[in-house]
Amino acid sequence: MGVPHLPPLPAPTSWFPGHMMKFTRQLPALLKRTNVVLEIRDARLPLTSINRTLEGALKKWRLERGWDPNNPARRFFAVEACEHIVVLNKRDLVPEWGLEPFRKAMEKKFPYQRLHFASAQKQKDIRTLSDMLVKLAKDYPHAMELNVLVLGMPNVGKSTLLNALRNMGIKGRTPKAFQTSANPGMTQTLSTRLKLSLDPLVYAYDSPGIMLPFLGRGEEGAERGVKLALIAGIKEGLYDMRALAGYLLYRLNILNPTAPAYLALLPPGSAPTHDLDEFLALLAQRMAMVKRGGEVDVARAEVYFVRWWRGEVGSLATDHALPAAPGTQAWGFDFQWEAPAPAPGAERNFALEVQARMEEGIERYVAETDREEADENNVSETQIKKRAVKEEKEKRRLKNMSKRQ
């Protein structure tokens, strides 16, 4: 079948409606009454679903609560809880073999974050997270309550996870706490407090999903946008379905070259393919998507393929088997590396190899985002113009004040 090549990607679009800007401005004040930040990310995009625009406010919040700026794992004083818990949601959609190596790799780079893998459909995951919050509340018995603020990008599963925590923590029948939707942007304002535990008292706030104001320039920004659109993190219609289907086919072929997950959608006996037109024709044939005159409807097949990956139609099954041979390996859509053949007679520790590759990937991600910030590649032309106008207005204001004096 050959080696898959990255297909042409559309330029990154921008989707940052007013309610996102409003919440971003409110965040520093909200953190003053927050004890735990529960940041939800998508396990398929463990790096891409990090919202860098929130990091400044979170860093300031930690410093105000006594954490050492030179050693983020040490705290000078602890009057009340101040914890940043990162939840990698939808863990069932990534291979199990990468979970522990990723946890260890993230702990080395971000020792001040607690990492938890979860699926809202797995009771054990929700119980562990609920117990974690209850223990934090009990660690500070003089505090009247523990307040949890849930943050994350659109459509990573914040409201669904909170509903599961509510049902786990409050005995008896409880109504669904928050509305959920397969489309991003359902939650547009900070929610009222939701009680997660009675003894000790634990409350949570759901917040609007916050997208990056600008996805970046060049191939990196384009790929970032397509990844987020694939998990429905960006408003429907801003990305062409064919572009999403092409990238999804490319990624699934990298994840498992011999038996990619999409084979379950094709006619029995079909082989893996890099050809998007061939793939869509086979998918349309299998799903009986036919236009008048007997022509296969590839446009419907594009939509079905993407919706299947999002878990909106059909049954999405991922292959959790260990990579069997050297070559290109991947975990989720954010990690890809070349695994050489082991030296003759050498004992292979696969978990340590994967962890080392993930550490390299995390370091690259941090370096790239730092470089983008330094070069202002994460700021759109519109944002630059607005900032220039604001700075000019401030200069005029100061000039007028000096004249009056």
XYZ file of C-alpha atoms in Angstrom:
405
model
C 0.000 0.000 0.000
C 2.986 2.313 0.396
C 3.620 5.110 2.877
C 0.781 7.596 3.566
C 1.438 11.225 2.678
C -0.103 14.238 4.381
C -2.930 15.445 2.101
C -3.341 19.137 1.198
C -4.903 20.959 4.152
C -7.139 24.045 4.098
C -5.881 27.240 5.708
C -6.887 27.400 9.395
C -10.139 29.175 10.023
C -10.990 31.318 13.039
C -13.934 30.656 15.347
C -13.899 32.719 18.523
C -17.415 34.083 19.167
C -18.197 36.771 21.713
C -19.156 34.452 24.568
C -15.662 32.907 24.449
C -13.991 36.300 24.652
C -16.287 37.304 27.511
C -15.471 34.192 29.558
C -11.719 34.548 28.920
C -11.894 38.042 30.423
C -13.901 36.764 33.404
C -11.526 33.867 34.153
C -9.052 35.645 36.515
C -11.931 36.799 38.753
C -13.565 33.335 38.658
C -10.333 31.668 39.738
C -10.323 33.698 42.963
C -13.215 31.538 44.207
C -11.919 28.303 42.665
C -10.079 25.517 44.508
C -9.728 23.007 41.698
C -9.398 23.579 37.962
C -10.632 20.496 36.142
C -9.254 20.861 32.620
C -10.829 18.458 30.138
C -8.920 17.436 27.025
C -9.597 14.884 24.294
C -7.428 11.769 24.642
C -7.143 11.543 20.835
C -5.581 15.038 20.804
C -3.743 15.182 24.158
C -1.543 18.101 23.028
C -3.692 19.838 20.414
C -6.594 20.138 22.887
C -4.425 22.100 25.364
C -5.729 25.666 25.492
C -2.642 27.849 25.720
C -4.681 31.068 26.064
C -5.736 30.029 29.595
C -2.245 29.244 30.879
C -1.393 32.793 31.955
C -4.451 33.080 34.212
C -3.816 29.609 35.674
C -0.178 30.424 36.419
C -1.149 33.634 38.240
C -3.826 31.732 40.209
C -1.263 29.185 41.401
C 1.240 31.862 42.436
C -1.427 33.711 44.437
C -2.199 30.450 46.281
C 1.391 29.922 47.403
C 2.984 27.743 44.714
C 6.713 28.297 44.152
C 7.361 30.025 40.763
C 10.785 28.369 40.528
C 9.592 24.914 41.538
C 5.986 24.343 40.391
C 5.776 21.132 42.457
C 6.434 22.945 45.767
C 3.988 25.089 47.733
C 5.017 27.672 50.350
C 1.653 27.835 52.127
C -1.616 25.920 51.773
C -4.610 27.567 53.402
C -7.025 26.066 50.888
C -6.925 23.643 47.994
C -5.367 24.813 44.742
C -5.039 21.969 42.255
C -4.936 21.662 38.472
C -6.342 18.299 37.374
C -6.119 17.394 33.693
C -8.665 14.826 32.530
C -7.957 13.046 29.243
C -11.545 12.253 28.261
C -12.690 9.555 25.798
C -9.838 7.271 26.823
C -11.595 4.331 25.179
C -10.818 5.868 21.770
C -7.032 5.542 22.121
C -4.972 2.348 22.543
C -4.515 1.217 26.126
C -0.783 0.584 25.670
C -0.046 4.313 25.453
C -1.876 5.503 28.573
C 0.760 4.831 31.227
C 3.746 5.952 29.090
C 1.902 9.208 28.348
C 1.073 9.735 32.029
C 4.735 9.328 33.003
C 5.925 11.557 30.157
C 3.525 14.342 31.198
C 4.488 14.010 34.881
C 8.129 14.648 33.975
C 7.274 17.822 32.050
C 4.339 19.075 34.142
C 4.823 17.718 37.693
C 2.282 20.189 39.121
C -0.600 18.747 37.103
C -2.569 15.679 38.139
C -3.411 13.544 35.116
C -6.470 11.305 34.952
C -7.789 9.262 32.033
C -11.541 8.907 31.857
C -14.532 7.888 29.818
C -17.966 9.100 30.871
C -19.260 5.603 30.032
C -16.882 3.867 32.466
C -18.139 3.919 36.068
C -14.681 3.111 37.464
C -13.132 6.193 35.819
C -15.849 8.480 37.164
C -15.611 6.935 40.647
C -11.835 7.504 40.733
C -12.246 11.145 39.706
C -15.052 11.679 42.212
C -12.947 10.141 45.007
C -10.052 12.416 44.023
C -12.213 15.532 44.473
C -13.701 14.292 47.756
C -10.225 13.551 49.142
C -9.066 17.055 48.221
C -12.033 18.495 50.116
C -11.230 16.350 53.169
C -7.591 17.474 53.098
C -8.824 20.977 54.029
C -11.405 20.317 56.783
C -11.595 23.983 57.811
C -12.841 25.030 54.375
C -16.634 25.090 54.131
C -16.660 23.701 50.587
C -14.557 22.789 47.570
C -15.279 24.718 44.367
C -14.355 23.137 41.050
C -14.154 25.057 37.757
C -14.363 22.921 34.616
C -12.426 24.261 31.626
C -11.569 23.026 28.163
C -11.951 23.439 24.457
C -15.376 23.020 22.799
C -16.808 19.516 22.577
C -14.228 17.685 24.687
C -17.046 16.351 26.895
C -17.130 18.772 29.851
C -20.903 18.755 30.442
C -21.219 14.988 29.919
C -18.433 14.317 32.418
C -20.002 16.649 34.983
C -23.365 14.899 34.617
C -21.621 11.578 35.292
C -19.840 13.021 38.369
C -23.151 14.386 39.657
C -24.872 11.014 39.316
C -21.918 9.311 40.997
C -21.693 11.690 43.972
C -25.362 12.265 44.828
C -27.278 9.163 45.871
C -30.719 8.476 44.460
C -32.248 9.578 41.187
C -30.866 12.854 39.844
C -31.908 14.681 36.715
C -29.375 15.450 34.006
C -27.569 18.520 35.269
C -26.507 20.086 31.977
C -27.641 19.926 28.397
C -25.184 18.224 26.066
C -24.787 18.343 22.310
C -22.648 16.781 19.585
C -22.094 20.300 18.235
C -19.681 22.756 19.897
C -20.950 25.883 21.651
C -23.921 24.462 23.591
C -22.649 25.975 26.863
C -22.215 29.730 26.352
C -22.225 31.090 29.898
C -20.862 30.003 33.258
C -23.330 27.558 34.799
C -24.957 27.785 38.184
C -23.190 25.708 40.841
C -23.728 21.987 40.590
C -23.418 19.904 43.766
C -21.153 16.885 43.277
C -20.886 15.713 46.903
C -22.848 16.314 50.113
C -20.234 15.332 52.694
C -17.842 16.976 52.198
C -19.469 19.687 50.116
C -18.107 19.796 46.571
C -19.540 22.144 43.954
C -18.681 22.548 40.266
C -19.173 25.167 37.587
C -19.430 24.247 33.912
C -17.915 26.810 31.540
C -18.135 27.576 27.819
C -15.691 25.736 25.614
C -12.905 28.138 24.695
C -11.264 27.787 21.287
C -7.852 29.259 20.471
C -8.421 32.766 19.054
C -6.015 31.919 16.220
C -4.884 28.441 15.208
C -1.521 29.470 13.802
C 0.171 29.884 10.450
C 1.587 27.426 7.945
C 1.214 23.660 7.947
C 1.207 23.457 11.778
C -1.767 25.813 12.070
C -3.613 24.089 9.231
C -3.164 20.632 10.779
C -4.177 21.944 14.214
C -7.426 23.285 12.762
C -8.276 20.056 10.922
C -7.643 17.966 14.040
C -9.969 20.120 16.146
C -12.620 20.139 13.421
C -12.484 16.332 13.289
C -13.535 16.064 16.949
C -16.285 18.668 16.301
C -14.421 21.281 18.321
C -15.047 23.904 15.639
C -18.424 25.075 14.379
C -19.836 22.828 11.653
C -19.540 24.257 8.161
C -16.248 26.099 8.666
C -14.338 23.123 7.258
C -14.972 21.177 4.059
C -15.942 17.577 4.803
C -13.741 16.235 2.042
C -10.657 17.807 3.625
C -11.588 16.287 6.993
C -12.237 12.866 5.450
C -8.899 12.952 3.613
C -6.946 13.786 6.749
C -8.847 11.182 8.794
C -8.035 8.480 6.228
C -4.372 9.509 6.340
C -4.225 9.370 10.153
C -6.031 6.037 10.501
C -3.596 4.495 8.016
C -0.702 5.691 10.174
C -2.289 4.406 13.406
C -2.665 0.897 11.988
C -1.262 0.346 8.469
C -2.238 -3.339 8.227
C -5.760 -3.218 9.700
C -6.975 0.397 10.010
C -10.189 0.913 11.975
C -12.141 2.031 8.892
C -12.039 -1.488 7.376
C -15.083 -2.284 9.513
C -17.036 0.207 7.376
C -16.051 -1.224 3.986
C -17.298 -4.294 2.095
C -15.884 -7.568 3.468
C -12.489 -8.383 2.032
C -11.552 -4.766 1.320
C -7.882 -3.819 1.695
C -6.438 -0.652 3.246
C -6.076 2.246 0.824
C -4.559 5.731 0.678
C -6.800 6.754 -2.215
C -9.625 8.900 -0.831
C -11.852 8.534 -3.908
C -11.480 4.753 -3.846
C -12.203 4.659 -0.122
C -15.296 6.883 -0.367
C -16.671 4.856 -3.288
C -16.309 1.634 -1.280
C -17.894 3.238 1.790
C -20.829 4.597 -0.209
C -21.289 1.173 -1.806
C -21.318 -0.593 1.580
C -23.735 1.944 3.124
C -26.025 1.949 0.052
C -25.451 5.679 -0.485
C -26.573 5.954 -4.092
C -27.808 8.908 -6.131
C -30.563 8.757 -8.716
C -29.153 6.855 -11.654
C -27.081 4.476 -9.565
C -24.050 6.738 -8.986
C -22.466 6.379 -5.540
C -22.941 9.445 -3.316
C -19.406 10.263 -2.146
C -20.533 13.521 -0.478
C -22.754 11.550 1.902
C -19.910 9.085 2.457
C -17.583 11.945 3.483
C -20.059 13.127 6.113
C -20.708 9.598 7.365
C -16.982 8.836 7.721
C -16.331 11.946 9.827
C -19.469 11.453 11.949
C -18.473 7.826 12.530
C -15.090 8.983 13.875
C -16.861 11.423 16.197
C -18.987 8.573 17.552
C -22.233 10.077 16.227
C -23.166 7.134 13.965
C -22.351 3.455 13.849
C -19.959 1.738 16.235
C -16.430 3.086 16.535
C -13.936 0.390 17.513
C -10.244 1.204 17.862
C -7.479 -1.353 17.611
C -5.717 -1.602 20.971
C -3.080 -4.092 19.854
C 0.608 -3.310 20.359
C 2.538 -2.292 17.217
C 4.140 -5.503 16.064
C 6.946 -4.316 13.780
C 9.464 -1.490 13.503
C 8.561 1.474 11.328
C 6.134 4.359 11.705
C 4.146 4.137 14.944
C 1.553 6.488 16.414
C -0.722 7.026 19.394
C -3.739 9.261 18.978
C -3.359 12.006 16.388
C -0.611 13.960 18.191
C 2.167 11.362 18.500
C 4.053 9.792 15.622
C 7.572 8.370 15.588
C 9.882 6.013 13.740
C 10.636 2.834 15.681
C 13.859 1.135 14.514
C 14.371 -2.606 14.648
C 15.856 -3.692 18.016
C 19.519 -4.632 18.051
C 20.143 -8.412 17.881
C 20.053 -9.919 21.338
C 18.878 -6.701 22.991
C 15.973 -6.942 25.424
C 13.192 -4.590 24.381
C 11.157 -2.541 26.869
C 8.299 -1.310 24.719
C 6.698 0.901 27.411
C 9.963 2.765 28.056
C 10.500 3.231 24.306
C 7.024 4.712 23.917
C 7.502 6.973 26.948
C 10.788 8.284 25.522
C 9.116 9.037 22.176
C 6.250 10.792 23.933
C 8.656 12.880 26.019
C 10.328 13.975 22.773
C 6.913 14.831 21.296
C 5.896 16.872 24.334
C 9.211 18.767 24.275
C 8.688 19.564 20.577
C 5.151 20.755 21.265
C 6.290 23.069 24.085
C 9.177 24.410 21.992
C 6.910 25.016 18.981
C 4.226 26.808 20.987
C 6.855 28.933 22.755
C 8.350 29.844 19.371
C 4.916 30.667 17.938
C 4.241 32.946 20.888
C 7.630 34.654 20.605
C 7.244 35.165 16.838
C 3.544 36.086 17.232
C 2.620 33.249 14.882
C -0.238 32.450 17.265
C -1.719 35.927 16.779
C -3.860 36.765 13.763
C -3.427 39.894 11.651
C -6.747 41.159 13.016
C -5.548 40.744 16.609
C -2.287 42.553 15.807
C -4.212 45.487 14.281
C -6.576 45.672 17.252
C -3.650 45.692 19.663
C -1.934 48.463 17.674
C -5.118 50.553 17.770
C -5.434 49.995 21.525
C -1.804 50.989 22.102
C -2.245 54.128 19.988
C -5.345 55.120 21.976
C -3.427 54.641 25.222
C -0.572 56.844 23.963
C -3.037 59.600 23.058
C -4.719 59.310 26.450
C -1.403 59.665 28.289
C -0.391 62.562 26.043
C -3.637 64.417 26.770
C -3.215 63.809 30.512
C 0.314 65.281 30.438
C -0.942 68.373 28.619
C -3.612 68.951 31.249
C -1.022 68.788 33.983
